[in-house]
């Protein structure tokens, strides 16, 4: 009952994405509606990083947040990460075009097989992690808060959620790399 009440007045203190959580089983899409990805299965073993962003092609996501991860992907690889998965509440045609765009912003040899952009078209994955926020003024609907989550053997072991949903501070590549 309290949880239900708390969620309707959601602040970062009540977010579901937290250390110990499992990865949602809601399907994501890799470049096309026919290419479903179960991220819970993909991250069940090993260490991976999941990044949530408010919107494909938004300036902060496209020119700073994700390009910095791409440029620094080897720092994460050297720390034992298998992949970086980037999730946006957009359709898979948009995330496919955006993936090309962000790699063009940060030409970096070897990052293409390490950084994967996935679509959460209905927002169901982000809803399960309780990171959806009302982004109507910017994007016309609900989007994912900006966050980074370290996943080890299928469970969140560190979370970096932007308290204002959109800033690029705690979830930046630099801050996450320095706090692993
Ligand atoms: C961005 O530039 O990434 C952004 C702008 C407004 C709202 C959310 C994100």
Coordinates of C-alpha atoms in Angstrom, one line a residue, residues 28-33 35 53 55-57 86-103 116-121 143:
X28 CA 13.9 -4.8 -26.3
X29 CA 14.6 -4.5 -30.1
X30 CA 18.0 -4.3 -31.9
X31 CA 17.5 -2.3 -35.0
X32 CA 14.2 -3.8 -36.2
X33 CA 10.9 -4.9 -34.8
X35 CA 15.0 -8.5 -33.8
X53 CA 18.7 7.7 -22.0
X55 CA 15.8 10.2 -26.2
X56 CA 17.5 9.2 -29.3
X57 CA 18.9 12.3 -31.2
X86 CA 22.1 1.7 -24.3
X87 CA 18.3 1.8 -24.0
X88 CA 16.0 4.5 -25.3
X89 CA 12.2 4.6 -25.3
X90 CA 12.0 5.0 -29.1
X91 CA 11.0 2.6 -31.9
X92 CA 13.7 0.4 -33.3
X93 CA 13.9 2.2 -36.6
X94 CA 14.8 5.4 -34.7
X95 CA 17.3 3.7 -32.4
X96 CA 18.9 2.0 -35.5
X97 CA 19.5 5.4 -37.2
X98 CA 20.6 6.9 -33.9
X99 CA 23.2 4.2 -33.3
X100 CA 24.8 5.1 -36.7
X101 CA 24.6 8.8 -35.7
X102 CA 26.3 8.4 -32.3
X103 CA 29.1 6.2 -33.7
X116 CA 24.7 -1.9 -28.5
X117 CA 21.7 0.5 -28.8
X118 CA 18.4 -1.2 -28.0
X119 CA 14.8 0.1 -28.4
X120 CA 12.2 0.0 -25.7
X121 CA 9.3 1.0 -27.9
X143 CA 10.7 8.4 -21.5

